[in-house]
mmCIF file of the C-alpha atoms, coordinates in Angstrom:
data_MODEL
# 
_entry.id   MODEL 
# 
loop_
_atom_site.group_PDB 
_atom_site.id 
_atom_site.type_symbol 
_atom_site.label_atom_id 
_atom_site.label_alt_id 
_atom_site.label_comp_id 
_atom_site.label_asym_id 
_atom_site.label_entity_id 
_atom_site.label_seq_id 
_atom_site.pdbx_PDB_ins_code 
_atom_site.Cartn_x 
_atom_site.Cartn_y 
_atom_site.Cartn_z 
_atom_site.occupancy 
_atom_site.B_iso_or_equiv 
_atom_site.pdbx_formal_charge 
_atom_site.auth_seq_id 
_atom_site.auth_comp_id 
_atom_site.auth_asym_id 
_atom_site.auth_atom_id 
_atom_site.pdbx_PDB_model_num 
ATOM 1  C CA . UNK A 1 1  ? 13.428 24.874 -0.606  1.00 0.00 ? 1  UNK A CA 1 
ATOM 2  C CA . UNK A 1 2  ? 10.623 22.510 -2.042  1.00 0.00 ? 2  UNK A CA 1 
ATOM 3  C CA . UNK A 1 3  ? 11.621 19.539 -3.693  1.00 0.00 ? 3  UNK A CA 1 
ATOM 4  C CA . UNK A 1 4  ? 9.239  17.557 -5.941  1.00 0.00 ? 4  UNK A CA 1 
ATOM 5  C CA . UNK A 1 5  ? 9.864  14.216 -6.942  1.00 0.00 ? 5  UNK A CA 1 
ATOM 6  C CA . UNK A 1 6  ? 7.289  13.415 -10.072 1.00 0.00 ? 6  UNK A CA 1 
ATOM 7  C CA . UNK A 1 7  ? 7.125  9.929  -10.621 1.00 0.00 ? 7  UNK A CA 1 
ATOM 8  C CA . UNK A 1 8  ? 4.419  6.963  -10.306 1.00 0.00 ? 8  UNK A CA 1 
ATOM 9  C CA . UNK A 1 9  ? 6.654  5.175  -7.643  1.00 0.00 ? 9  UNK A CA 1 
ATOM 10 C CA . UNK A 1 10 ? 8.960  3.219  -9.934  1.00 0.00 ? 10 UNK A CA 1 
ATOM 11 C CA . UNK A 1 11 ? 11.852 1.514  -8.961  1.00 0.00 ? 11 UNK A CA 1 
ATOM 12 C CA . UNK A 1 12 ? 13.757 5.051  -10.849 1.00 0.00 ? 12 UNK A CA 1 
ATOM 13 C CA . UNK A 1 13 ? 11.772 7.018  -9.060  1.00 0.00 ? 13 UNK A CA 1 
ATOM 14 C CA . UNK A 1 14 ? 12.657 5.791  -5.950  1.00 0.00 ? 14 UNK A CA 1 
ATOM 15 C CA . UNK A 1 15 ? 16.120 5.950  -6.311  1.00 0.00 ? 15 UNK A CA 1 
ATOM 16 C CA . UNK A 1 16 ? 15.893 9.937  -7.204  1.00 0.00 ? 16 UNK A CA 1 
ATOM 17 C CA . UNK A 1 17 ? 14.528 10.314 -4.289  1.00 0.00 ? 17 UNK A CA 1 
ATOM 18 C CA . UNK A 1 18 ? 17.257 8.502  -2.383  1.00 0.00 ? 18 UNK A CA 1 
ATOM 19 C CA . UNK A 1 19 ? 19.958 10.604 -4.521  1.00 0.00 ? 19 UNK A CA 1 
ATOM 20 C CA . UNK A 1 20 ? 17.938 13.717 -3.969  1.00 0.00 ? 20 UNK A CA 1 
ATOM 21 C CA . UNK A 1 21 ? 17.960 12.737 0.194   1.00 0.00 ? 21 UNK A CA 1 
ATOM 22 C CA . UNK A 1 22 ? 21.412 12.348 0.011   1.00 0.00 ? 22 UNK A CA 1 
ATOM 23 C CA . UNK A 1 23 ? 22.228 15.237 -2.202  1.00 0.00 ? 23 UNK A CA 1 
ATOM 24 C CA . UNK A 1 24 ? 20.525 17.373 0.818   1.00 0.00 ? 24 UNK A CA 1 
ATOM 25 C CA . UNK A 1 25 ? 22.112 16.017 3.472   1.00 0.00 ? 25 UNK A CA 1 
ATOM 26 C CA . UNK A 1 26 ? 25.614 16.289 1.982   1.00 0.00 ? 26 UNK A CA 1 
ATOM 27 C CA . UNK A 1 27 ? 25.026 20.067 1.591   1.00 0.00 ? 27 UNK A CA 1 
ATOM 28 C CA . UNK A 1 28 ? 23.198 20.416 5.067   1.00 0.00 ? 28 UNK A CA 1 
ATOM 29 C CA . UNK A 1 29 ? 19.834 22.215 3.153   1.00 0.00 ? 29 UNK A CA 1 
ATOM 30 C CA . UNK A 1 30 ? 17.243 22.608 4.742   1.00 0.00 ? 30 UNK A CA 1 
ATOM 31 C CA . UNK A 1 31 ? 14.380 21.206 2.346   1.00 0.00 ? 31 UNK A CA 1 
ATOM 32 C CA . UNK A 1 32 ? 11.428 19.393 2.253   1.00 0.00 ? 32 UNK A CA 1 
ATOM 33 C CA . UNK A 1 33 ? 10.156 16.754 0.105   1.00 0.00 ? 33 UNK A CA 1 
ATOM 34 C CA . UNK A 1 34 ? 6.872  16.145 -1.638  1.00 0.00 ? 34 UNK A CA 1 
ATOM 35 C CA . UNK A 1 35 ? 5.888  12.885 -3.850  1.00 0.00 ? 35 UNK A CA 1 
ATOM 36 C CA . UNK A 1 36 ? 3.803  13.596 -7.165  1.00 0.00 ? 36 UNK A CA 1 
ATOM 37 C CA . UNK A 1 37 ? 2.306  10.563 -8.388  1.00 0.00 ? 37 UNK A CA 1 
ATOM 38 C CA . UNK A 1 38 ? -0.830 11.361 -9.600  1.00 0.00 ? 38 UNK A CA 1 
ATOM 39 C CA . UNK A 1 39 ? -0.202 11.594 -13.820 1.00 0.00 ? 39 UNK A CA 1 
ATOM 40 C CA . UNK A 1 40 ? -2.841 14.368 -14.383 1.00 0.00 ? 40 UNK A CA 1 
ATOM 41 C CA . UNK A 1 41 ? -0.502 16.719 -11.537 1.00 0.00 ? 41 UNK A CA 1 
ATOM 42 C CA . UNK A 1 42 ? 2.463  15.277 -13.555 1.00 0.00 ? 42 UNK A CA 1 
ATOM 43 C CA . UNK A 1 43 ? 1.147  16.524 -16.710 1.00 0.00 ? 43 UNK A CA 1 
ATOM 44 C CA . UNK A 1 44 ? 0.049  20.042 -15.178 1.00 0.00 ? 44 UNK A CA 1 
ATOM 45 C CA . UNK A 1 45 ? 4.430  20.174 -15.334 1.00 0.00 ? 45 UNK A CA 1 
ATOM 46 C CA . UNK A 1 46 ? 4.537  19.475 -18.725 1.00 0.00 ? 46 UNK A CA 1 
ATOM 47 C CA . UNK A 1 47 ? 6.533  16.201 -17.863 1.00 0.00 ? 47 UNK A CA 1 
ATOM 48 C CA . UNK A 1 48 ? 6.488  13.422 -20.360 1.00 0.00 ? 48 UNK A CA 1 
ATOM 49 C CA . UNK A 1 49 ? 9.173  11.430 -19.345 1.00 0.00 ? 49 UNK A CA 1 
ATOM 50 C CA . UNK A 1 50 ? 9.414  9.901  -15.533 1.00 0.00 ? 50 UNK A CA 1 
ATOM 51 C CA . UNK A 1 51 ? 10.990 10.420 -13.145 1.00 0.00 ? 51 UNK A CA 1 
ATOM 52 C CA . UNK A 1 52 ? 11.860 14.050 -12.699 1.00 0.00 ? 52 UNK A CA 1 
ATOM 53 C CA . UNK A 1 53 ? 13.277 16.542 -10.528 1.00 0.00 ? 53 UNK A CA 1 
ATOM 54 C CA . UNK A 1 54 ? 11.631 19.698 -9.743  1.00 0.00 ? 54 UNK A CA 1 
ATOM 55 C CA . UNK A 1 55 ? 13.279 22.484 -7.128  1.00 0.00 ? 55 UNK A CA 1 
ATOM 56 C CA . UNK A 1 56 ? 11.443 25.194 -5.916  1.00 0.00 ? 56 UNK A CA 1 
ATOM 57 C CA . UNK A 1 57 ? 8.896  24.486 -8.912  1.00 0.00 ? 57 UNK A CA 1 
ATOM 58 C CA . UNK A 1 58 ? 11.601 24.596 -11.678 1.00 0.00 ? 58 UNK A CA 1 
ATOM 59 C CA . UNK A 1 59 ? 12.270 21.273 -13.848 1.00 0.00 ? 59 UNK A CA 1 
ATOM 60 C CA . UNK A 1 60 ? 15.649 20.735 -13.598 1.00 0.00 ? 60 UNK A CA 1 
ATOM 61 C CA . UNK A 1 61 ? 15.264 16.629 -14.750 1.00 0.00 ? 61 UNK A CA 1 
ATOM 62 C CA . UNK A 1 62 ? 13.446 14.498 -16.626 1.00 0.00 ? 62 UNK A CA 1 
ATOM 63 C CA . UNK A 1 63 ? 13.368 11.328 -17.778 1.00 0.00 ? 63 UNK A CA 1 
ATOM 64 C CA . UNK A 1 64 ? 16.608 9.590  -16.472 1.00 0.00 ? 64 UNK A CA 1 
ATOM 65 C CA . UNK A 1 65 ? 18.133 9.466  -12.581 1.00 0.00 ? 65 UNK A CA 1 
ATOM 66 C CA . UNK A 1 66 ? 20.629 12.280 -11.536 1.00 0.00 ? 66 UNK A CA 1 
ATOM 67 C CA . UNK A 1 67 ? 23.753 11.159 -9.391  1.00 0.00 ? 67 UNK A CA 1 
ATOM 68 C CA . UNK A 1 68 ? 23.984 12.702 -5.945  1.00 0.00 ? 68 UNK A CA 1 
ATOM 69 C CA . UNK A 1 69 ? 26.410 14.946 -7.485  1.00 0.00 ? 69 UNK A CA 1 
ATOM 70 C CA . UNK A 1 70 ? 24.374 16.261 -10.108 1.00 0.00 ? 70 UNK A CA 1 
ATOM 71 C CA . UNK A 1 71 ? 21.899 16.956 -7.855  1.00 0.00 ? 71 UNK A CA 1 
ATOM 72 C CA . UNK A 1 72 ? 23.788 18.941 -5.606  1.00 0.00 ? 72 UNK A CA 1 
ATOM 73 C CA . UNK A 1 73 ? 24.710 21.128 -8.775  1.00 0.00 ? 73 UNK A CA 1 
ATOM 74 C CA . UNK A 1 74 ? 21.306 22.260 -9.209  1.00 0.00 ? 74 UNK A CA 1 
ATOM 75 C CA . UNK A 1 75 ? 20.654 22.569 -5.267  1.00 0.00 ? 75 UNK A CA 1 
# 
């Protein structure tokens, strides 16, 4: 499973990462991570609205910061 955190490092963006950690560790995934920060690879996602969540190349967030338990929903 690929996990993509889109974001230009913000303080939000940082802590969807951290739920997104947590979220895999609770459900004992195996995973990895990759940061997106560069706005033109952003775009290419059709992402307006930072930070977002994207699994296995599929939106599943934008614009706000899932709980840990929300994320493990769409894990």
């Amino acid at each position: 499973m690929i996990i993509k955190i889109l974001g230009t490092g913000c303080p939000k963006c940082k802590k969807l990462e951290a739920n997104a950690r947590e979220a895999v560790k609770q459900l004992g995934i195996e995973s990895s991570f990759e940061k997106v920060e560069n706005i033109q690879d952003i775009l290419a996602y059709g992402v307006m609205s930072t930070p977002a969540l994207v699994i296995d190349g599929q939106i599943k967030v934008m614009g706000r910061v899932p709980t840990v338990e929300d994320i493990k929903k769409y894990l």
